[in-house]
Amino acid sequence: MPLLPASISTHRIREQPAAAPTPLFFLSSPASGGAFPPPAAVPGGRPGTRPGIWTIIQNCTVISIACCVFYSHCGNLAVHKSESFARNSDPSLLAFLKNENGTTWISNFLFMNELKDQICSSWFAPVGSASDYPLLSKWVIYGELVCSGSCAGPSDEISPLYSLWATFVGLYIANFVVERSTGWALTHLSPVSEEEKLKKHMKPDFLDMVPWYSGTSADLFKTAFDLMVSVTLFVGRFDMRMMQAAMKNTDETQNEDLLYDYFHGKEDLWFDFVADTGDGGNSSYTVARLLAQPSIQTVIGGSMHTLPRGKLLVIGGDLAYPNPSSFTYERRFFCPFEYAMQPPHWYKAEHIALDKPEVPPGVSKMKEYNGPQCFIIPGNHDWFDGLHTFMRYICHKSWLGGWILPQKKSYFALQLPKGWWIFGLDLALHGDIDVYQFKFFAELCQNKVGENDSVIIVTHEPNWLLDWYWKETTGKNVSHLIQDYLHGRCKLRMAGDLHHFMRHSATQSDKPTFVQHLLVNGCGGAFLHPTHVFKNFERFSGATYECKAAYPSYDESSGIALGNILKFRKKNWQFDIIGGFIYFILVFSMFPQCNLVHILNEETWYGRLQSFSSTIWSALLYIFEHSYVSSVGSLTLLMASYSFVPSKLTRKKRAIIGGLHVLAHLTAALLLMLLMELGIEVCIRNHLLATSGYHPLYDWYRSMESEHFPDPTGLRARLEQWTLGLYPACIKYLMSAFDVPEIMAVTRINICKNGMMSLSRSVLIMYYTSVFIYFWIFSTPVVSLIFGSYLYICINWFHIHFDEAFSSLRIANYKSFTRFHIKKDGDLEIFTLAVDKVPKDWKLDPKWEAEERGPHQLSHDRRYPSKWRSASSPDPVRSVRVVDHFTITRTRAPDPETSC
C-alpha cells in the first residue's frame, strides 16, 4: 500500500522504505486536536481502548472532504490536462499572456491555473503501474479512463484517488498501532503530564435544569405516573406517616425519634433554612457552597458583618426534581452538597445507618458533636413514590455531604436555646398533617413548650399564599394546632414550594394574631417563581399582613415574564416535537390545496390578501364540517386548552381563554399550510418542481456516474445481482429522502388530477411524510411563539399560570437562603442572603486543593471546604448580599413586681 506522495516514481518506492510526514497524522489521529475530540473526551484516545465511533466517523468525514476537494480541483486527468493544454495552445498566444505587458487579470488567472495544474500533476499524479500490484491489476479502480477515446481498455496507471485514500488509511492504521502497542501517541508531543491535563480540564458533572416542556423526557412521564399512583394509593389508603407512628416506641423514651433537644443548652445558635434544592446543578451547588462556607462577610446597613455558618441546617422539602429516585437524589441533591462540603472519608454512599445518629469516632453523643447538622422535611415531589426514596436516603443515611443527618422520621421537633422551638411538619400530598402527627405536636405544646417560649413552624407549602391564590382552604389540622394549642406562641411560619422569597408581617390590630411573620424562601436551586402574582395578598387567619420584602422585586418579576415571548423556544426546544406534530394534525385533512390559482391571479396585493384570508376562513369551516382527523385534533386541543386554564377562574373565563388560545394556534396552522401550498404551486408553475417524476436526483446521479465513472467491467451490474437489487434500490430511495419537494409536488399533481383514491397507500404515506417534514420545520417556531405569548399574557395580565409561565424559562439565577441567629438575649435575628447571578462554569479551587488536611479531619473544620469555585467573576461568595434583615423579639416573662 503506497504511503508516499504520488509524485515519487514506482522504482523509488521499491528502493527506499515508505515514510509519511508527521503533520499528516493530525488528519487521522483520534488523539489529536483540531477536528477531533481531545483524549479525555474520546474513549479511543487512551491506550488499551478501542477508538470511539465518533472518531471513526470524523476521520471518514475528513477523508471524504479531501477526496471531494481533490476531484473538484484536479480530477483524474490532471497530468494529461496540462499536457493537452500546452500541446493545443498557440505558443505566441501563451508568450503574450505571460508577458508583463499583457492584461493583468488574465495573467493572474493563467498563473493560478498553472499553479493548480502543477500541484495536481506533481502531488496527485498516478502512483505507478498497476502491473506492480497484481491484486489491483484485476480490477479497474473506480475512476475515469486516462487514455484517449481510441484506446481499447483502461490505463495501466493506478488512480490518484486510490493513492490519496490509501495514504490516509495507512496513516490512521500506523498511528493506531503505535499508540495502542506502546502507549505513546505520535501526536502527544506536549511535555505536560496526563495528571496535569486532567486537572486542567476537570469540571463538575452537574445536570441542567429540568426541561419541564420536553416531549421526550422519560422522567416527566414517570413523574406523571408516580403522581397518579401516589394520589390514588398513598393518600388516604396507605400513608407512610402512619407506619412511622406505628413503629414508635411505647416506653418513656418514645419521643427520642422525633424530639431533638441537644441544642437546648447552648448560649446562642446560628442555623440556616433552604428549600427546593434539587433542580439545576449550578444553582444547587451555588447555594450549597454558600451554606458550607465557615462564614460569609456582607454589608448590612453600611457596615461589614460576618455571619458564621449555621450549626443547624433545615431543608424544607422538594429535594430532587422531577421525581424521587436514586438517580435524581444522588445527582441533583447529594452531589452538589458533597462537592460543597465532603462527607467523612470513612463514609460510604451505599452504607445504611442502622442506629442513628452515627456520630464520628471520638464523639460519644450528639451533644458533644460540634459540626453542622441537617434536618429535612419532605415536599410534594418527595411524596410521588410514597416517600420511599426519602426514607432510604434521608432517614436511613447518616451524612449529607459534611452535614450529619440525625433524624429518623419525616417530621421532627427541635428544642433550641432561649426557649425557641422548630416544628418540622410533613404535609404529604394533601397539604395537611395526619392525626398521629397532630397528636405528637399537640402533646408537645401542652407538656414541653413553655408559656413564654417561641415556636417556628416549618412546612413545605406556604398555604397562606396558595390558599389565597387558589381561593380555597387547606391545612385545617395545622391551623387547629397553631390557634388552639400554641395560643400566639408561633412567631414565624416559613416554607418553600414557591421558588422565590417573600416575607409578610402582621400589622397592628386589636384582633388576636396567631402568627406574627410569614416567610417563603424556595430559592434553594429550583427554577424561579414570580412574586408580582402575589402582591395583593394581605389577609390570613383573620389577621392583616403587609409585605416587607420580595425577591425578586415585583417589577423585576414582571419583566422576567417577557422571556416567554423571546426565549421560550430557546429554553424548551424539545417542545418542538409535540408542537409541530399538533400543528400537522390540525391541518392534516387540508393537504393538498388544489384550488389556489385564484390567489395568484389577483392583480393587486390587496386582492391577493383578501383572497388569501377568505381561503383560510373556508379551510376553517371545512375542518369542522367535513374533515375527520383535523376536526378530532381541534376538539381534543380545545378540551386540553380548557383544562389547562387554572380552575380558580370561572368556567366562562376558562372557556374564553382556552378558546382564544386554540383559535390562535389553528389560525396559525392554516396560515402556514396555505403558505406552504402556495410555495409549491408557484414552483410548479415556474417549472422548478414536478418536471421529471419521483426520482430526478437519482436519475441525475446515474447520468453523472455513467459520464464520469464508467464501468467497462460490469462491476455495478454484478453488485446489483449479488445484492438482489438492494444496491441501486437503497441509493435510489435514500436520494429520494433528500428530494422531498419533488415528491410533494409530483404527488400533489397526481392527487389534484386523479383524486386521493388513485394512489397506493405507500405513495400516500410517502406524501404525508414529506409534507410533515417540511411543515414541522415551518411550524415549530410559530407554535413556540404563540404558546410563549399566551403564557406572558396570562401571567402579567390575568396573574394565572405562575408555575407554567416560569418553569418554561428555567431560570437558575435569583437564589437565596435564610440564616438565623438566636442571640444571647433570646432575640432571633434573621438574614436572607441572595445571589443574583448563578455561575455556569466552575473550576477546581486551588485553595481547596492546596490546603493541608489531617487524616481524621472533618470537612467542616477546613478553611476552604468547597471543591469548586466560579470560573468567572463575580464569585457568589463575594457577590452574595442581604435582601432582608429583621429581628423577632423574644417573649419575656412578666416581672413579678410589676404584675403585683
PDB file of C-alpha atoms in Angstrom, residues 390-539:
ATOM      1  CA  PHE A 390     -36.840   9.991  51.066  1.00  0.00           C
ATOM      2  CA  MET A 391     -36.859   7.378  53.813  1.00  0.00           C
ATOM      3  CA  ARG A 392     -33.997   5.465  52.205  1.00  0.00           C
ATOM      4  CA  TYR A 393     -31.724   8.448  51.584  1.00  0.00           C
ATOM      5  CA  ILE A 394     -32.590  10.765  54.482  1.00  0.00           C
ATOM      6  CA  CYS A 395     -33.845   8.668  57.372  1.00  0.00           C
ATOM      7  CA  HIS A 396     -31.546   5.697  56.717  1.00  0.00           C
ATOM      8  CA  LYS A 397     -28.319   7.535  55.876  1.00  0.00           C
ATOM      9  CA  SER A 398     -26.005   9.434  58.179  1.00  0.00           C
ATOM     10  CA  TRP A 399     -24.456  12.188  56.053  1.00  0.00           C
ATOM     11  CA  LEU A 400     -25.496  14.799  53.525  1.00  0.00           C
ATOM     12  CA  GLY A 401     -22.058  15.921  52.430  1.00  0.00           C
ATOM     13  CA  GLY A 402     -20.453  17.338  55.573  1.00  0.00           C
ATOM     14  CA  TRP A 403     -23.770  17.682  57.434  1.00  0.00           C
ATOM     15  CA  ILE A 404     -24.706  14.811  59.747  1.00  0.00           C
ATOM     16  CA  LEU A 405     -28.297  13.528  59.495  1.00  0.00           C
ATOM     17  CA  PRO A 406     -29.641  12.569  62.932  1.00  0.00           C
ATOM     18  CA  GLN A 407     -33.328  12.418  62.013  1.00  0.00           C
ATOM     19  CA  LYS A 408     -35.213   9.133  61.823  1.00  0.00           C
ATOM     20  CA  LYS A 409     -38.707  10.213  60.737  1.00  0.00           C
ATOM     21  CA  SER A 410     -40.164  12.567  58.149  1.00  0.00           C
ATOM     22  CA  TYR A 411     -41.228  15.086  60.821  1.00  0.00           C
ATOM     23  CA  PHE A 412     -39.460  16.316  63.938  1.00  0.00           C
ATOM     24  CA  ALA A 413     -39.280  18.865  66.746  1.00  0.00           C
ATOM     25  CA  LEU A 414     -36.092  20.735  67.663  1.00  0.00           C
ATOM     26  CA  GLN A 415     -35.640  22.385  71.055  1.00  0.00           C
ATOM     27  CA  LEU A 416     -33.320  25.350  70.578  1.00  0.00           C
ATOM     28  CA  PRO A 417     -31.704  27.774  73.061  1.00  0.00           C
ATOM     29  CA  LYS A 418     -33.547  30.580  74.849  1.00  0.00           C
ATOM     30  CA  GLY A 419     -36.982  28.991  74.565  1.00  0.00           C
ATOM     31  CA  TRP A 420     -37.061  28.661  70.764  1.00  0.00           C
ATOM     32  CA  TRP A 421     -38.513  25.632  69.015  1.00  0.00           C
ATOM     33  CA  ILE A 422     -38.728  24.383  65.433  1.00  0.00           C
ATOM     34  CA  PHE A 423     -41.630  22.142  64.397  1.00  0.00           C
ATOM     35  CA  GLY A 424     -40.928  20.400  61.101  1.00  0.00           C
ATOM     36  CA  LEU A 425     -44.288  19.218  59.711  1.00  0.00           C
ATOM     37  CA  ASP A 426     -44.876  16.663  56.969  1.00  0.00           C
ATOM     38  CA  LEU A 427     -47.898  17.716  54.869  1.00  0.00           C
ATOM     39  CA  ALA A 428     -47.653  14.832  52.348  1.00  0.00           C
ATOM     40  CA  LEU A 429     -49.658  15.435  49.150  1.00  0.00           C
ATOM     41  CA  HIS A 430     -52.893  16.822  50.566  1.00  0.00           C
ATOM     42  CA  GLY A 431     -51.379  19.798  52.390  1.00  0.00           C
ATOM     43  CA  ASP A 432     -52.070  18.818  55.999  1.00  0.00           C
ATOM     44  CA  ILE A 433     -50.680  16.774  58.864  1.00  0.00           C
ATOM     45  CA  ASP A 434     -52.158  13.420  59.822  1.00  0.00           C
ATOM     46  CA  VAL A 435     -53.783  12.557  63.140  1.00  0.00           C
ATOM     47  CA  TYR A 436     -50.716  10.861  64.679  1.00  0.00           C
ATOM     48  CA  GLN A 437     -48.509  13.783  63.769  1.00  0.00           C
ATOM     49  CA  PHE A 438     -51.062  16.204  65.180  1.00  0.00           C
ATOM     50  CA  LYS A 439     -51.172  14.245  68.432  1.00  0.00           C
ATOM     51  CA  PHE A 440     -47.400  14.355  68.844  1.00  0.00           C
ATOM     52  CA  PHE A 441     -47.129  18.120  68.332  1.00  0.00           C
ATOM     53  CA  ALA A 442     -50.251  18.863  70.413  1.00  0.00           C
ATOM     54  CA  GLU A 443     -48.863  16.908  73.380  1.00  0.00           C
ATOM     55  CA  LEU A 444     -45.533  18.647  72.906  1.00  0.00           C
ATOM     56  CA  CYS A 445     -47.241  22.049  73.108  1.00  0.00           C
ATOM     57  CA  GLN A 446     -49.019  21.042  76.293  1.00  0.00           C
ATOM     58  CA  ASN A 447     -46.140  19.300  78.091  1.00  0.00           C
ATOM     59  CA  LYS A 448     -42.847  20.668  76.774  1.00  0.00           C
ATOM     60  CA  VAL A 449     -43.261  24.094  75.207  1.00  0.00           C
ATOM     61  CA  GLY A 450     -43.170  26.763  77.856  1.00  0.00           C
ATOM     62  CA  GLU A 451     -45.712  29.522  78.194  1.00  0.00           C
ATOM     63  CA  ASN A 452     -43.191  32.145  77.095  1.00  0.00           C
ATOM     64  CA  ASP A 453     -41.445  30.002  74.505  1.00  0.00           C
ATOM     65  CA  SER A 454     -41.488  30.837  70.799  1.00  0.00           C
ATOM     66  CA  VAL A 455     -42.161  28.362  68.004  1.00  0.00           C
ATOM     67  CA  ILE A 456     -41.100  28.357  64.346  1.00  0.00           C
ATOM     68  CA  ILE A 457     -43.303  26.126  62.204  1.00  0.00           C
ATOM     69  CA  VAL A 458     -41.740  24.792  59.011  1.00  0.00           C
ATOM     70  CA  THR A 459     -43.941  23.329  56.292  1.00  0.00           C
ATOM     71  CA  HIS A 460     -43.268  22.652  52.669  1.00  0.00           C
ATOM     72  CA  GLU A 461     -46.224  24.540  51.210  1.00  0.00           C
ATOM     73  CA  PRO A 462     -46.991  28.166  52.143  1.00  0.00           C
ATOM     74  CA  ASN A 463     -50.719  27.627  52.427  1.00  0.00           C
ATOM     75  CA  TRP A 464     -51.266  31.276  53.346  1.00  0.00           C
ATOM     76  CA  LEU A 465     -50.285  32.304  49.813  1.00  0.00           C
ATOM     77  CA  LEU A 466     -51.588  29.269  47.942  1.00  0.00           C
ATOM     78  CA  ASP A 467     -54.977  29.303  49.665  1.00  0.00           C
ATOM     79  CA  TRP A 468     -55.358  32.978  48.770  1.00  0.00           C
ATOM     80  CA  TYR A 469     -54.319  32.335  45.160  1.00  0.00           C
ATOM     81  CA  TRP A 470     -56.484  29.238  44.601  1.00  0.00           C
ATOM     82  CA  LYS A 471     -59.367  30.570  46.717  1.00  0.00           C
ATOM     83  CA  GLU A 472     -59.532  27.502  48.925  1.00  0.00           C
ATOM     84  CA  THR A 473     -58.727  26.407  52.476  1.00  0.00           C
ATOM     85  CA  THR A 474     -56.149  23.759  53.293  1.00  0.00           C
ATOM     86  CA  GLY A 475     -54.134  22.712  56.316  1.00  0.00           C
ATOM     87  CA  LYS A 476     -57.004  22.678  58.791  1.00  0.00           C
ATOM     88  CA  ASN A 477     -55.116  20.476  61.244  1.00  0.00           C
ATOM     89  CA  VAL A 478     -52.121  22.823  61.098  1.00  0.00           C
ATOM     90  CA  SER A 479     -54.368  25.820  61.749  1.00  0.00           C
ATOM     91  CA  HIS A 480     -56.019  23.970  64.618  1.00  0.00           C
ATOM     92  CA  LEU A 481     -52.608  23.243  66.143  1.00  0.00           C
ATOM     93  CA  ILE A 482     -51.481  26.868  65.859  1.00  0.00           C
ATOM     94  CA  GLN A 483     -54.654  28.528  67.068  1.00  0.00           C
ATOM     95  CA  ASP A 484     -55.808  26.159  69.821  1.00  0.00           C
ATOM     96  CA  TYR A 485     -52.558  24.727  71.172  1.00  0.00           C
ATOM     97  CA  LEU A 486     -49.862  27.327  70.584  1.00  0.00           C
ATOM     98  CA  HIS A 487     -52.051  30.299  71.534  1.00  0.00           C
ATOM     99  CA  GLY A 488     -49.913  33.008  69.947  1.00  0.00           C
ATOM    100  CA  ARG A 489     -46.555  31.337  70.610  1.00  0.00           C
ATOM    101  CA  CYS A 490     -45.997  30.775  66.863  1.00  0.00           C
ATOM    102  CA  LYS A 491     -43.742  33.694  65.984  1.00  0.00           C
ATOM    103  CA  LEU A 492     -42.803  32.579  62.486  1.00  0.00           C
ATOM    104  CA  ARG A 493     -44.073  30.278  59.769  1.00  0.00           C
ATOM    105  CA  MET A 494     -41.730  29.511  56.912  1.00  0.00           C
ATOM    106  CA  ALA A 495     -41.994  27.295  53.864  1.00  0.00           C
ATOM    107  CA  GLY A 496     -40.651  26.646  50.392  1.00  0.00           C
ATOM    108  CA  ASP A 497     -42.521  25.256  47.373  1.00  0.00           C
ATOM    109  CA  LEU A 498     -42.744  28.720  45.786  1.00  0.00           C
ATOM    110  CA  HIS A 499     -39.317  29.402  44.328  1.00  0.00           C
ATOM    111  CA  HIS A 500     -38.941  32.998  45.411  1.00  0.00           C
ATOM    112  CA  PHE A 501     -38.518  34.930  48.650  1.00  0.00           C
ATOM    113  CA  MET A 502     -41.346  36.869  50.293  1.00  0.00           C
ATOM    114  CA  ARG A 503     -41.917  37.987  53.865  1.00  0.00           C
ATOM    115  CA  HIS A 504     -45.192  39.272  55.284  1.00  0.00           C
ATOM    116  CA  SER A 505     -45.555  40.663  58.809  1.00  0.00           C
ATOM    117  CA  ALA A 506     -48.760  41.160  60.758  1.00  0.00           C
ATOM    118  CA  THR A 507     -49.967  44.718  61.172  1.00  0.00           C
ATOM    119  CA  GLN A 508     -51.084  46.193  64.465  1.00  0.00           C
ATOM    120  CA  SER A 509     -54.630  45.131  65.240  1.00  0.00           C
ATOM    121  CA  ASP A 510     -56.996  44.653  68.161  1.00  0.00           C
ATOM    122  CA  LYS A 511     -57.766  41.145  66.955  1.00  0.00           C
ATOM    123  CA  PRO A 512     -55.523  38.257  68.094  1.00  0.00           C
ATOM    124  CA  THR A 513     -52.662  37.357  65.742  1.00  0.00           C
ATOM    125  CA  PHE A 514     -51.775  33.702  65.746  1.00  0.00           C
ATOM    126  CA  VAL A 515     -48.635  34.062  63.591  1.00  0.00           C
ATOM    127  CA  GLN A 516     -46.500  37.192  63.560  1.00  0.00           C
ATOM    128  CA  HIS A 517     -44.414  36.616  60.431  1.00  0.00           C
ATOM    129  CA  LEU A 518     -44.899  34.577  57.257  1.00  0.00           C
ATOM    130  CA  LEU A 519     -41.754  33.750  55.302  1.00  0.00           C
ATOM    131  CA  VAL A 520     -41.388  31.916  51.969  1.00  0.00           C
ATOM    132  CA  ASN A 521     -37.972  31.012  50.639  1.00  0.00           C
ATOM    133  CA  GLY A 522     -37.833  28.295  47.993  1.00  0.00           C
ATOM    134  CA  CYS A 523     -34.758  29.611  46.181  1.00  0.00           C
ATOM    135  CA  GLY A 524     -32.507  26.682  47.022  1.00  0.00           C
ATOM    136  CA  GLY A 525     -31.811  25.657  43.417  1.00  0.00           C
ATOM    137  CA  ALA A 526     -35.081  25.173  41.535  1.00  0.00           C
ATOM    138  CA  PHE A 527     -36.348  27.411  38.737  1.00  0.00           C
ATOM    139  CA  LEU A 528     -37.584  30.870  39.693  1.00  0.00           C
ATOM    140  CA  HIS A 529     -41.222  31.686  40.514  1.00  0.00           C
ATOM    141  CA  PRO A 530     -42.786  35.150  40.109  1.00  0.00           C
ATOM    142  CA  THR A 531     -43.513  37.453  43.033  1.00  0.00           C
ATOM    143  CA  HIS A 532     -45.795  40.005  41.368  1.00  0.00           C
ATOM    144  CA  VAL A 533     -48.612  37.458  41.142  1.00  0.00           C
ATOM    145  CA  PHE A 534     -48.938  37.501  44.954  1.00  0.00           C
ATOM    146  CA  LYS A 535     -48.552  41.221  45.557  1.00  0.00           C
ATOM    147  CA  ASN A 536     -52.238  41.649  46.557  1.00  0.00           C
ATOM    148  CA  PHE A 537     -52.114  39.096  49.374  1.00  0.00           C
ATOM    149  CA  GLU A 538     -52.864  40.705  52.729  1.00  0.00           C
ATOM    150  CA  ARG A 539     -55.131  38.512  54.921  1.00  0.00           C
TER     151      ARG A 539
END
